[in-house]
CSV table of C-alpha atoms in Angstrom, one decimal:
chain,number,residue,atom,x,y,z
Y,611,MET,CA,8.0,-3.9,-20.2
Y,612,SER,CA,6.2,-2.9,-17.0
Y,613,THR,CA,8.3,-1.1,-14.3
Y,614,ASN,CA,8.0,0.0,-10.7
Y,615,GLY,CA,7.7,3.6,-9.8
Y,616,LYS,CA,11.0,5.2,-8.8
Y,617,ALA,CA,11.6,5.7,-5.0
Y,618,GLY,CA,12.1,9.2,-3.8
Y,619,VAL,CA,15.0,8.1,-1.6
Y,620,SER,CA,17.4,5.3,-2.2
Y,621,LEU,CA,17.9,2.7,0.6
Y,622,ARG,CA,20.5,0.0,0.9
Y,623,PHE,CA,19.0,-3.5,1.0
Y,624,VAL,CA,21.1,-6.6,1.9
Y,625,VAL,CA,19.4,-9.7,0.7
Y,626,VAL,CA,20.6,-13.0,2.2
Y,627,GLY,CA,20.2,-15.8,-0.3
Y,628,ALA,CA,20.4,-15.8,-4.1
Y,629,GLY,CA,17.7,-18.3,-4.8
Y,630,ILE,CA,14.5,-17.3,-6.8
Y,631,ALA,CA,13.1,-15.4,-3.8
Y,632,GLY,CA,16.2,-13.4,-3.2
Y,633,LEU,CA,16.9,-12.7,-6.9
Y,634,ALA,CA,13.2,-11.6,-7.6
Y,635,ALA,CA,13.3,-9.2,-4.6
Y,636,ALA,CA,16.7,-7.8,-5.5
Y,637,TYR,CA,15.8,-7.2,-9.1
Y,638,ARG,CA,12.6,-5.3,-8.4
Y,639,LEU,CA,14.1,-3.3,-5.5
Y,640,ARG,CA,17.0,-2.3,-7.7
Y,641,LEU,CA,14.6,-1.4,-10.5
Y,642,ALA,CA,12.8,0.9,-8.0
Y,643,GLY,CA,16.1,2.8,-7.4
Y,644,HIS,CA,17.5,1.1,-4.3
Y,645,GLU,CA,21.0,-0.2,-3.7
Y,646,VAL,CA,20.9,-4.0,-3.4
Y,647,CYS,CA,23.6,-6.4,-2.4
Y,648,VAL,CA,22.8,-10.2,-2.4
Y,649,LEU,CA,24.9,-12.5,-0.2
Y,650,GLU,CA,25.0,-16.2,-1.2
Y,651,LYS,CA,27.0,-18.9,0.6
Y,652,ARG,CA,27.3,-21.1,-2.5
Y,653,SER,CA,30.2,-20.5,-4.8
Y,654,GLY,CA,28.0,-19.6,-7.8
Y,655,PRO,CA,24.5,-19.6,-9.3
Y,656,ALA,CA,22.6,-22.4,-7.6
Y,657,TRP,CA,19.8,-23.5,-9.9
Y,658,GLY,CA,18.3,-27.0,-9.6
Y,659,PRO,CA,17.2,-29.7,-12.0
Y,660,HIS,CA,13.8,-30.1,-10.5
Y,661,ALA,CA,10.5,-28.6,-11.7
Y,662,VAL,CA,8.8,-25.4,-10.5
Y,663,THR,CA,5.1,-25.0,-10.3
Y,664,CYS,CA,3.9,-21.6,-11.5
Y,665,PRO,CA,0.2,-21.1,-10.6
Y,666,PRO,CA,-1.8,-18.1,-11.9
Y,667,ASN,CA,-1.2,-15.9,-8.9
Y,668,MET,CA,2.5,-16.2,-9.7
Y,669,THR,CA,2.4,-16.0,-13.5
Y,670,ARG,CA,0.2,-12.9,-13.2
Y,671,ILE,CA,3.0,-11.1,-11.4
Y,672,LEU,CA,5.6,-12.2,-13.9
Y,673,ASP,CA,3.4,-11.0,-16.7
Y,674,TYR,CA,3.2,-7.6,-15.0
Y,675,TRP,CA,7.0,-7.6,-14.9
Y,676,GLY,CA,7.1,-8.0,-18.6
Y,677,LEU,CA,8.2,-11.6,-18.6
Y,678,ARG,CA,5.5,-13.3,-20.6
Y,679,PRO,CA,7.7,-13.9,-23.7
Y,680,GLU,CA,10.4,-15.5,-21.5
Y,681,LEU,CA,7.8,-17.6,-19.7
Y,682,GLU,CA,6.3,-18.8,-23.0
Y,683,ALA,CA,9.7,-19.9,-24.1
Y,684,ILE,CA,10.6,-22.0,-21.0
Y,685,ALA,CA,7.2,-23.2,-19.6
Y,686,LEU,CA,4.5,-25.8,-20.3
Y,687,LYS,CA,0.9,-24.7,-19.9
Y,688,ARG,CA,-0.9,-27.2,-17.7
Y,689,THR,CA,-4.5,-28.0,-18.5
Y,690,GLY,CA,-5.5,-29.9,-15.4
Y,691,ILE,CA,-4.7,-32.7,-13.1
Y,692,MET,CA,-5.7,-36.4,-13.0
Y,693,PHE,CA,-6.1,-38.3,-9.7
Y,694,LYS,CA,-5.4,-42.0,-9.7
Y,695,HIS,CA,-4.9,-44.9,-7.3
Y,696,CYS,CA,-1.3,-45.6,-6.6
Y,697,GLU,CA,-1.6,-49.4,-6.7
Y,698,THR,CA,-4.1,-49.9,-9.4
Y,699,GLY,CA,-3.8,-46.8,-11.6
Y,700,ARG,CA,-7.6,-46.6,-11.5
Y,701,PRO,CA,-8.9,-43.1,-12.1
Y,702,ILE,CA,-10.4,-41.2,-9.2
Y,703,ALA,CA,-11.3,-37.9,-10.7
Y,704,ASP,CA,-10.0,-35.4,-13.3
Y,705,TYR,CA,-9.9,-31.6,-12.8
Y,706,GLU,CA,-9.6,-29.6,-16.0
Y,707,TYR,CA,-8.6,-26.0,-16.2
Y,708,TYR,CA,-11.0,-24.9,-18.9
Y,709,ASP,CA,-10.4,-21.9,-21.1
Y,710,TRP,CA,-13.2,-19.9,-19.4
Y,711,ILE,CA,-11.6,-20.5,-16.0
Y,712,MET,CA,-8.2,-19.3,-17.2
Y,713,ARG,CA,-9.7,-16.3,-18.9
Y,714,ASP,CA,-11.4,-15.3,-15.6
Y,715,LEU,CA,-8.1,-15.7,-13.8
Y,716,ALA,CA,-6.2,-13.7,-16.6
Y,717,ALA,CA,-3.1,-15.9,-16.1
Y,718,ASP,CA,-1.8,-19.3,-17.0
Y,719,TYR,CA,-0.9,-22.3,-14.9
Y,720,LEU,CA,2.6,-23.3,-15.9
Y,721,ASN,CA,5.3,-25.8,-15.2
Y,722,ALA,CA,9.0,-24.9,-15.7
Y,723,GLN,CA,12.4,-26.1,-14.8
Y,724,HIS,CA,13.9,-24.4,-11.8
Y,725,ARG,CA,17.1,-23.6,-13.8
Y,726,ASP,CA,15.3,-21.8,-16.5
Y,727,LEU,CA,13.3,-19.5,-14.2
Y,728,TYR,CA,16.4,-19.0,-12.0
Y,729,ASN,CA,18.5,-18.0,-15.0
Y,730,ILE,CA,15.9,-15.4,-16.2
Y,731,LEU,CA,15.8,-13.7,-12.7
Y,732,TYR,CA,19.6,-13.9,-12.3
Y,733,GLU,CA,20.2,-12.2,-15.7
Y,734,LEU,CA,17.6,-9.5,-14.9
Y,735,ALA,CA,19.2,-8.8,-11.5
Y,736,MET,CA,22.6,-8.5,-13.0
Y,737,SER,CA,21.4,-6.3,-15.9
Y,738,VAL,CA,20.0,-3.7,-13.5
Y,739,GLY,CA,23.1,-3.5,-11.3
Y,740,VAL,CA,22.4,-5.8,-8.4
Y,741,GLU,CA,25.6,-6.7,-6.6
Y,742,ILE,CA,25.7,-10.5,-6.1
Y,743,ARG,CA,28.5,-11.9,-3.9
Y,744,PHE,CA,28.9,-15.6,-4.0
Y,745,GLY,CA,30.9,-17.5,-1.4
Y,746,ALA,CA,29.6,-15.0,1.2
Y,747,THR,CA,28.4,-17.1,4.2
Y,748,VAL,CA,26.3,-15.2,6.7
Y,749,VAL,CA,26.9,-16.4,10.3
Y,750,HIS,CA,25.1,-13.8,12.3
Y,751,VAL,CA,22.4,-11.1,11.9
Y,752,ASP,CA,22.2,-8.0,14.2
Y,753,PRO,CA,18.7,-6.5,13.5
Y,754,ARG,CA,19.4,-3.5,15.6
Y,755,THR,CA,22.5,-2.1,13.8
Y,756,PRO,CA,21.4,-3.5,11.2
Y,757,THR,CA,24.4,-5.6,10.0
Y,758,VAL,CA,25.2,-9.1,8.9
Y,759,SER,CA,28.4,-10.9,9.9
Y,760,LEU,CA,30.2,-13.1,7.3
Y,761,SER,CA,32.4,-16.1,8.1
Y,762,SER,CA,35.3,-14.1,6.9
Y,763,GLY,CA,34.8,-11.6,9.7
Y,764,GLU,CA,33.4,-8.9,7.5
Y,765,LEU,CA,30.4,-6.8,8.6
Y,766,VAL,CA,28.0,-5.8,5.9
Y,767,GLY,CA,25.6,-2.9,6.8
Y,768,ALA,CA,22.2,-2.1,5.4
Y,769,ASP,CA,19.1,0.0,5.9
Y,770,ILE,CA,17.0,-3.2,5.6
Y,771,ILE,CA,18.1,-6.9,5.7
Y,772,VAL,CA,16.0,-9.3,3.6
Y,773,GLY,CA,16.0,-12.9,4.7
Y,774,ALA,CA,15.5,-15.1,1.6
Y,775,ASP,CA,17.7,-17.9,2.7
Y,776,GLY,CA,15.3,-20.8,2.4
Y,777,LEU,CA,13.8,-23.5,4.6
Y,778,ASP,CA,16.5,-23.6,7.2
Y,779,SER,CA,16.9,-19.8,7.4
Y,780,LEU,CA,19.6,-18.3,9.5
Y,781,VAL,CA,18.0,-14.8,9.3
Y,782,ARG,CA,14.7,-16.2,10.7
Y,783,ARG,CA,16.6,-17.1,13.9
Y,784,CYS,CA,16.8,-13.5,14.9
Y,785,MET,CA,13.0,-13.3,14.9
Y,786,GLU,CA,11.0,-13.6,18.1
Y,787,GLY,CA,9.6,-17.1,18.4
Y,788,ALA,CA,11.4,-18.4,15.3
Y,789,SER,CA,12.8,-21.4,17.1
Y,790,GLN,CA,9.4,-23.0,17.6
Y,791,GLU,CA,9.7,-26.4,15.9
Y,792,GLU,CA,8.1,-29.8,16.4
Y,793,SER,CA,10.3,-32.6,17.6
Y,794,SER,CA,10.0,-34.8,14.5
Y,795,ALA,CA,9.6,-34.3,10.7
Y,796,PRO,CA,6.2,-35.3,9.4
Y,797,LEU,CA,7.1,-35.5,5.8
Y,798,PHE,CA,9.8,-36.6,3.4
Y,799,ILE,CA,9.6,-35.3,-0.2
Y,800,ALA,CA,11.9,-36.4,-3.0
Y,801,GLY,CA,11.9,-35.0,-6.5
Y,802,ALA,CA,13.4,-36.4,-9.7
Y,803,VAL,CA,13.6,-35.6,-13.4
Y,804,LEU,CA,13.5,-38.3,-16.0
Y,805,ASP,CA,15.1,-37.6,-19.4
Y,806,LYS,CA,12.7,-37.9,-22.4
Y,807,GLU,CA,15.0,-40.5,-24.0
Y,808,THR,CA,14.5,-42.9,-21.0
Y,809,MET,CA,10.7,-42.9,-21.5
Y,810,THR,CA,10.1,-43.0,-25.3
Y,811,ASP,CA,10.8,-46.7,-25.6
Y,812,ASP,CA,7.5,-47.5,-23.7
Y,813,ALA,CA,4.0,-46.7,-24.9
Y,814,GLU,CA,2.6,-46.1,-21.5
Y,815,LEU,CA,5.3,-43.6,-20.6
Y,816,ARG,CA,5.2,-41.9,-23.9
Y,817,ALA,CA,1.5,-41.2,-23.2
Y,818,LEU,CA,2.5,-39.4,-19.9
Y,819,LEU,CA,5.0,-37.3,-21.9
Y,820,SER,CA,2.4,-36.2,-24.4
Y,821,SER,CA,-0.3,-35.0,-22.0
Y,822,PRO,CA,-0.1,-31.5,-20.6
Y,823,MET,CA,-2.1,-32.6,-17.5
Y,824,ALA,CA,-0.4,-33.5,-14.3
Y,825,THR,CA,-1.0,-36.9,-12.6
Y,826,LEU,CA,-1.4,-37.4,-8.9
Y,827,TRP,CA,-1.2,-41.0,-7.6
Y,828,LEU,CA,-2.7,-41.5,-4.2
Y,829,GLY,CA,-1.9,-44.3,-1.8
Y,830,GLN,CA,-1.9,-45.2,1.9
Y,831,ARG,CA,0.3,-42.5,3.6
Y,832,LYS,CA,2.0,-41.8,0.3
Y,833,ALA,CA,1.5,-39.8,-2.8
Y,834,MET,CA,3.3,-39.3,-6.1
Y,835,TRP,CA,2.7,-36.6,-8.7
Y,836,GLY,CA,4.2,-36.0,-12.1
Y,837,CYS,CA,4.0,-33.7,-15.1
Y,838,PRO,CA,5.9,-33.4,-18.4
Y,839,LEU,CA,8.5,-30.7,-18.6
Y,840,PRO,CA,8.5,-28.1,-21.4
Y,841,ASN,CA,10.4,-28.3,-24.7
Y,842,GLY,CA,11.0,-32.0,-24.4
Y,843,GLY,CA,12.8,-31.7,-21.1
Y,844,GLY,CA,11.5,-35.0,-19.8
Y,845,TYR,CA,9.2,-35.7,-16.9
Y,846,SER,CA,9.1,-34.4,-13.3
Y,847,LEU,CA,8.2,-36.9,-10.6
Y,848,LYS,CA,7.8,-36.2,-6.9
Y,849,VAL,CA,7.3,-38.6,-4.0
Y,850,ALA,CA,5.8,-37.8,-0.6
Y,851,LEU,CA,6.3,-40.3,2.2
Y,852,PRO,CA,6.3,-40.4,6.0
Y,853,PRO,CA,9.8,-39.6,7.4
Y,854,ASP,CA,10.5,-43.1,8.6
Y,855,GLY,CA,14.1,-42.3,9.7
Y,856,TYR,CA,15.2,-40.5,6.5
Y,857,ASN,CA,18.4,-38.6,7.5
Y,858,PHE,CA,18.2,-35.5,5.2
Y,859,VAL,CA,18.2,-31.8,5.8
Y,860,GLU,CA,16.1,-28.9,4.6
Y,861,GLU,CA,17.9,-28.3,1.4
Y,862,TYR,CA,17.0,-28.9,-2.2
Y,863,ASP,CA,20.4,-29.9,-3.6
Y,864,ASN,CA,20.9,-33.1,-1.7
Y,865,GLU,CA,21.1,-36.3,-3.8
Y,866,CYS,CA,20.1,-39.9,-3.2
Y,867,GLY,CA,19.6,-43.0,-5.2
Y,868,ALA,CA,16.2,-44.7,-5.6
Y,869,ASP,CA,17.5,-47.6,-3.5
Y,870,GLN,CA,17.7,-45.2,-0.5
Y,871,LEU,CA,14.0,-44.7,-0.4
Y,872,HIS,CA,12.6,-47.0,2.2
Y,873,ILE,CA,9.5,-48.2,0.4
Y,874,ASP,CA,8.5,-51.3,-1.5
Y,875,PHE,CA,7.3,-50.1,-5.0
Y,876,SER,CA,6.4,-53.6,-6.2
Y,877,SER,CA,2.6,-53.1,-5.5
Y,878,TYR,CA,2.5,-49.9,-7.5
Y,879,GLU,CA,0.8,-49.6,-10.9
Y,880,SER,CA,3.0,-50.4,-13.9
Y,881,ARG,CA,3.7,-46.9,-15.0
Y,882,LEU,CA,5.0,-45.9,-11.6
Y,883,GLN,CA,7.2,-48.9,-11.4
Y,884,LYS,CA,8.7,-48.1,-14.8
Y,885,LEU,CA,9.2,-44.5,-13.9
Y,886,ILE,CA,11.0,-45.3,-10.6
Y,887,LYS,CA,13.2,-47.9,-12.2
Y,888,ARG,CA,14.4,-45.3,-14.7
Y,889,ILE,CA,15.3,-42.7,-12.0
Y,890,LYS,CA,19.0,-42.6,-11.1
Y,891,ILE,CA,19.0,-39.6,-8.7
Y,892,PHE,CA,16.3,-38.2,-6.3
Y,893,TYR,CA,16.6,-34.8,-4.7
Y,894,PRO,CA,15.2,-35.3,-1.2
Y,895,ALA,CA,14.1,-32.7,1.4
Y,896,ILE,CA,12.7,-33.1,4.9
Y,897,TRP,CA,9.8,-30.8,6.0
Y,898,LYS,CA,10.1,-29.9,9.6
Y,899,VAL,CA,6.9,-28.7,11.2
Y,900,ARG,CA,7.2,-25.1,12.4
Y,901,ARG,CA,4.4,-23.0,13.7
Y,902,PRO,CA,3.9,-19.9,11.7
Y,903,LEU,CA,5.9,-16.9,12.9
Y,904,ASP,CA,4.1,-14.1,14.8
Y,905,SER,CA,5.5,-11.6,12.4
Y,906,LEU,CA,7.3,-11.5,9.0
Y,907,VAL,CA,9.3,-8.5,10.2
Y,908,HIS,CA,11.6,-7.9,13.2
Y,909,GLU,CA,10.4,-5.5,15.8
Y,910,SER,CA,13.2,-3.2,14.9
Y,911,LYS,CA,11.7,-2.8,11.4
Y,912,LYS,CA,15.1,-3.5,9.9
Y,913,VAL,CA,14.7,-7.2,9.0
Y,914,VAL,CA,12.0,-8.8,6.8
Y,915,LEU,CA,11.6,-12.4,5.7
Y,916,LEU,CA,10.3,-13.7,2.4
Y,917,GLY,CA,9.9,-16.9,0.5
Y,918,GLU,CA,10.5,-20.2,2.3
Y,919,ALA,CA,12.5,-18.4,5.0
Y,920,ALA,CA,9.1,-16.8,6.1
Y,921,HIS,CA,6.6,-19.5,5.3
Y,922,PRO,CA,6.9,-23.1,6.7
Y,923,ILE,CA,4.9,-24.9,3.9
Y,924,PRO,CA,6.0,-28.4,2.7
Y,925,PRO,CA,8.6,-28.3,-0.1
Y,926,ASN,CA,7.7,-28.8,-3.7
Y,927,MET,CA,4.0,-27.9,-3.3
Y,928,THR,CA,2.0,-25.6,-5.5
Y,929,HIS,CA,2.8,-22.3,-3.9
Y,930,ASN,CA,6.4,-22.4,-2.7
Y,931,THR,CA,7.8,-20.3,-5.5
Y,932,ALA,CA,4.6,-18.4,-5.9
Y,933,LEU,CA,4.7,-17.1,-2.3
Y,934,ALA,CA,8.3,-15.9,-2.9
Y,935,ILE,CA,7.3,-14.0,-6.1
Y,936,GLU,CA,4.3,-12.5,-4.3
Y,937,ASP,CA,6.5,-11.4,-1.4
Y,938,ALA,CA,9.0,-9.9,-3.7
Y,939,ALA,CA,6.3,-8.0,-5.6
Y,940,VAL,CA,4.7,-6.6,-2.5
Y,941,LEU,CA,8.0,-5.5,-0.9
Y,942,SER,CA,9.3,-3.9,-4.0
Y,943,ASN,CA,6.0,-2.3,-4.8
Y,944,LEU,CA,5.8,-0.7,-1.4
Y,945,PHE,CA,9.4,0.6,-1.5
Y,946,SER,CA,9.0,2.0,-5.0
Y,947,ARG,CA,6.6,4.5,-3.3
Y,948,ILE,CA,8.9,5.7,-0.5
Y,949,GLN,CA,9.7,9.4,-0.4
Y,950,THR,CA,11.5,9.9,2.9
Y,951,ARG,CA,13.5,7.7,5.3
Y,952,GLY,CA,10.9,8.4,7.9
Y,953,GLU,CA,8.5,6.2,6.0
Y,954,VAL,CA,10.7,3.0,6.4
Y,955,ASP,CA,9.0,1.7,9.5
Y,956,GLN,CA,5.5,2.2,8.1
Y,957,LEU,CA,6.3,0.4,4.8
Y,958,VAL,CA,8.0,-2.5,6.6
Y,959,SER,CA,4.9,-2.8,8.8
Y,960,ALA,CA,2.8,-2.6,5.7
Y,961,TYR,CA,4.7,-5.5,4.2
Y,962,HIS,CA,3.7,-7.7,7.2
Y,963,GLU,CA,0.2,-6.4,7.3
Y,964,ILE,CA,-0.4,-7.3,3.6
Y,965,ARG,CA,1.5,-10.5,3.4
Y,966,TYR,CA,0.8,-12.2,6.8
Y,967,PRO,CA,-2.9,-13.1,6.3
Y,968,ARG,CA,-2.3,-14.3,2.7
Y,969,ALA,CA,0.7,-16.4,3.7
Y,970,LEU,CA,-1.1,-17.9,6.6
Y,971,ASP,CA,-4.0,-18.8,4.3
Y,972,ILE,CA,-1.7,-20.5,1.8
Y,973,LEU,CA,0.2,-22.3,4.6
Y,974,HIS,CA,-2.9,-24.0,6.0
Y,975,SER,CA,-4.3,-24.7,2.6
Y,976,GLU,CA,-1.1,-26.3,1.4
Y,977,VAL,CA,-0.6,-28.4,4.5
Y,978,ALA,CA,-4.2,-29.5,4.4
Y,979,ASN,CA,-3.9,-30.5,0.7
Y,980,MET,CA,-0.7,-32.5,1.4
Y,981,CYS,CA,-2.3,-34.2,4.4
Y,982,LEU,CA,-5.4,-35.0,2.3
Y,983,VAL,CA,-3.4,-36.7,-0.5
Y,984,SER,CA,-0.8,-38.4,1.7
Y,985,GLY,CA,-3.0,-39.5,4.6
Y,986,LEU,CA,-0.7,-37.9,7.1
Y,987,GLU,CA,-2.1,-36.2,10.3
Y,988,HIS,CA,-2.6,-32.5,10.0
Y,989,PRO,CA,0.0,-30.8,12.3
Y,990,TYR,CA,-2.2,-27.7,12.7
Y,991,GLN,CA,-5.3,-29.6,13.6
Y,992,ASP,CA,-6.2,-27.1,16.3
Y,993,ARG,CA,-6.8,-24.4,13.6
Y,994,LEU,CA,-8.4,-26.7,11.0
Y,995,THR,CA,-12.1,-26.2,12.1
Y,996,GLU,CA,-11.7,-22.4,11.9
Y,997,LEU,CA,-10.2,-22.6,8.5
Y,998,GLN,CA,-12.9,-25.0,7.3
Y,999,ASP,CA,-15.5,-22.5,8.4
Y,1000,ARG,CA,-13.8,-19.7,6.6
Y,1001,GLY,CA,-13.3,-21.7,3.4
Y,1002,ARG,CA,-16.8,-23.2,3.0
Y,1003,ARG,CA,-17.8,-24.0,-0.6
Y,1004,MET,CA,-19.2,-20.9,-2.3
Y,1005,SER,CA,-22.6,-20.9,-3.8
Y,1006,THR,CA,-21.2,-19.5,-7.1
Y,1007,VAL,CA,-19.1,-22.6,-7.8
Y,1008,GLU,CA,-20.3,-24.2,-11.0
Y,1009,GLY,CA,-19.9,-27.6,-12.6
Y,1010,ILE,CA,-19.1,-29.8,-9.7
Y,1011,PRO,CA,-21.7,-32.5,-9.0
Y,1012,ASP,CA,-22.8,-33.2,-5.5
Y,1013,GLU,CA,-21.9,-36.9,-5.8
Y,1014,ALA,CA,-18.2,-36.2,-6.3
Y,1015,PRO,CA,-15.8,-38.4,-4.4
Y,1016,SER,CA,-15.5,-36.4,-1.2
Y,1017,PRO,CA,-16.8,-33.0,0.1
Y,1018,GLU,CA,-13.3,-32.3,1.5
Y,1019,PHE,CA,-11.8,-33.2,-1.9
Y,1020,ILE,CA,-14.1,-30.7,-3.6
Y,1021,ARG,CA,-13.6,-28.0,-1.0
Y,1022,ARG,CA,-9.8,-28.1,-1.3
Y,1023,TRP,CA,-10.0,-27.5,-5.0
Y,1024,ASP,CA,-12.6,-24.7,-4.7
Y,1025,GLU,CA,-10.2,-23.1,-2.2
Y,1026,MET,CA,-7.3,-23.5,-4.7
Y,1027,ILE,CA,-9.1,-21.4,-7.2
Y,1028,ARG,CA,-9.5,-18.7,-4.6
Y,1029,MET,CA,-5.7,-18.9,-4.0
Y,1030,PHE,CA,-5.1,-18.6,-7.8
Y,1031,ASN,CA,-7.4,-15.5,-8.0
Y,1032,HIS,CA,-5.2,-13.5,-5.6
Y,1033,ASP,CA,-3.4,-10.4,-7.0
Y,1034,ALA,CA,-0.5,-9.3,-4.8
Y,1035,ASN,CA,-0.2,-5.9,-6.4
Y,1036,ASP,CA,-3.9,-5.2,-5.9
Y,1037,SER,CA,-3.3,-5.8,-2.1
Y,1038,VAL,CA,-0.7,-3.0,-2.2
Y,1039,ASP,CA,-3.0,-0.7,-4.0
Y,1040,GLU,CA,-5.7,-1.3,-1.5
Y,1041,TRP,CA,-3.3,-0.7,1.4
Y,1042,TRP,CA,-2.0,2.5,-0.2
Y,1043,HIS,CA,-5.5,3.8,-1.0
Y,1044,THR,CA,-6.2,3.6,2.7
Y,1045,TRP,CA,-2.9,4.6,4.3
Y,1046,GLY,CA,-0.7,6.2,1.7
Y,1047,SER,CA,-2.1,9.7,1.9
Y,1048,LEU,CA,-1.9,9.6,5.7
Y,1049,MET,CA,1.8,8.7,5.5
Y,1050,ASN,CA,2.7,11.5,3.2
Y,1051,ARG,CA,0.0,14.1,2.5
Y,1052,ALA,CA,2.5,16.5,0.8
Y,1053,THR,CA,3.1,14.0,-2.0
Y,1054,GLU,CA,-0.4,12.5,-2.2
Y,1055,GLY,CA,-1.1,13.7,-5.7
Y,1056,GLY,CA,2.3,12.4,-7.1
Y,1057,MET,CA,2.1,9.1,-5.4
Y,1058,ALA,CA,-1.4,8.2,-6.5
Y,1059,GLY,CA,-0.1,6.7,-9.8
Y,1060,ALA,CA,3.2,5.4,-8.6
Y,1061,GLY,CA,4.3,1.8,-8.4
Y,1062,GLU,CA,3.6,-1.3,-10.4
Y,1063,GLY,CA,0.2,-1.7,-8.8
Y,1064,LEU,CA,-1.5,0.9,-11.0
Y,1065,LEU,CA,-0.1,-0.1,-14.4
Y,1066,PRO,CA,-2.2,0.4,-17.5
Y,1067,GLY,CA,-3.9,-2.6,-18.8
Y,1068,ARG,CA,-4.5,-4.3,-15.4
Y,1069,ARG,CA,-7.1,-7.0,-15.4
Y,1070,THR,CA,-10.5,-6.1,-13.9
Y,1071,PRO,CA,-11.5,-8.0,-10.7
Y,1072,VAL,CA,-13.1,-11.4,-11.3
Y,1073,VAL,CA,-16.9,-11.1,-10.7
Y,1074,ARG,CA,-17.9,-14.7,-11.5
Y,1075,LYS,CA,-15.9,-17.0,-9.3
Y,1076,ALA,CA,-14.0,-19.6,-11.4
Y,1077,SER,CA,-13.8,-23.2,-10.3
Y,1078,MET,CA,-12.0,-26.4,-11.3
Y,1079,ILE,CA,-14.3,-28.7,-13.2
Y,1080,LEU,CA,-14.4,-32.2,-11.9
Y,1081,VAL,CA,-14.9,-34.9,-14.5
Y,1082,GLN,CA,-16.0,-38.0,-12.8
Y,1083,THR,CA,-15.0,-41.4,-14.0
Y,1084,ASP,CA,-17.3,-44.5,-14.1
Y,1085,GLN,CA,-15.4,-45.9,-11.2
Y,1086,THR,CA,-15.9,-42.7,-9.1
Y,1087,ARG,CA,-19.7,-43.0,-9.5
Y,1088,ASP,CA,-19.7,-46.6,-8.2
């Protein structure tokens, strides 16, 4: 099993939030030799029934952490995605993740259930001695002290506070400019899981269960996407709609019935109608448009944000969990290299420097993808032209014919492969190569091989750019 290097000095980290983001960061920081306390307002472990998308940039990190056997036991390997019209079910295009693509990426694209990934990280955190305090509600963060105040009146001190408390983050409120928010929510997303037994009585639905490809149904200002779950766990279905007065908050553990969705499903293709009729409970979330923060760290260098507390991307997209795992990997990798307390400010700044451009890239990509498939207006339109110029289709892309459905459609998926090819640990290595020796010349020789970023058996950088392969249907060519 791969491990971090051991820090030369032990710090006290207080992590607010015991979701996947908080547990991943706590586990790796503790493994690096730091004292870690996780504060969670819920009364116990809070895993959800919904599905988690694990793209290659995420599974690559979990592989480095030695978790490949655990992932293989709980996850389904996705082989592509099929785009179809919502009303007619007519094919639009298929994107297949061919073997040569995945070999270049050196990581799999997986689907898992949230509870399974959560339980793995929870058990790992407990096994290395992370202190997890449930029922500990944080009501205030003082970044200068630094301390957090609990509803009980208790003050909990730390060297560094890590905000991993989700979409409606309390820790984020202490950051400069964190209150920037649009007046209305642009998107409502509801997820659901159908039991296998409710689908096997119908031939069309059995076919959905048997295919390892995801399906994305596109309609006018709406989208639905589904994928079978591993080990006969059923089928995951998500619905994206305009807000239209939905009165929900930014949490994943709300529940509502199908009759509470304000939409007429009668015009949908037969498979969607059958799926929706079989769903008893949806788990809804509202995405509030927030401008990206100016920084992922407080100016005091005592508070850092990670996961959905840091990145305002729509819920249930491709990279929500992946960004959290990347953040945890970078933060723990950096602090596995610390030798003196005098290096804290530099390493906290390094976390922002490494993660901010990557997170901003993902944010705009994910928002643009969602707006493309749902027909909603892009809330960051003022930045879209710049991002389009930066993300032009590369000449090395292979296999996508020029007459494919839409240049924008193609460009989004070319961009997605670029996102998949990112290696968070490589970014730490690159930063350390440039700045590490200047931080601590006295220990330069000993630090050169420290940390998870220089593990034996690392993949070599991809030379030939991989791309999704678009398989056109007869209807697409018309």
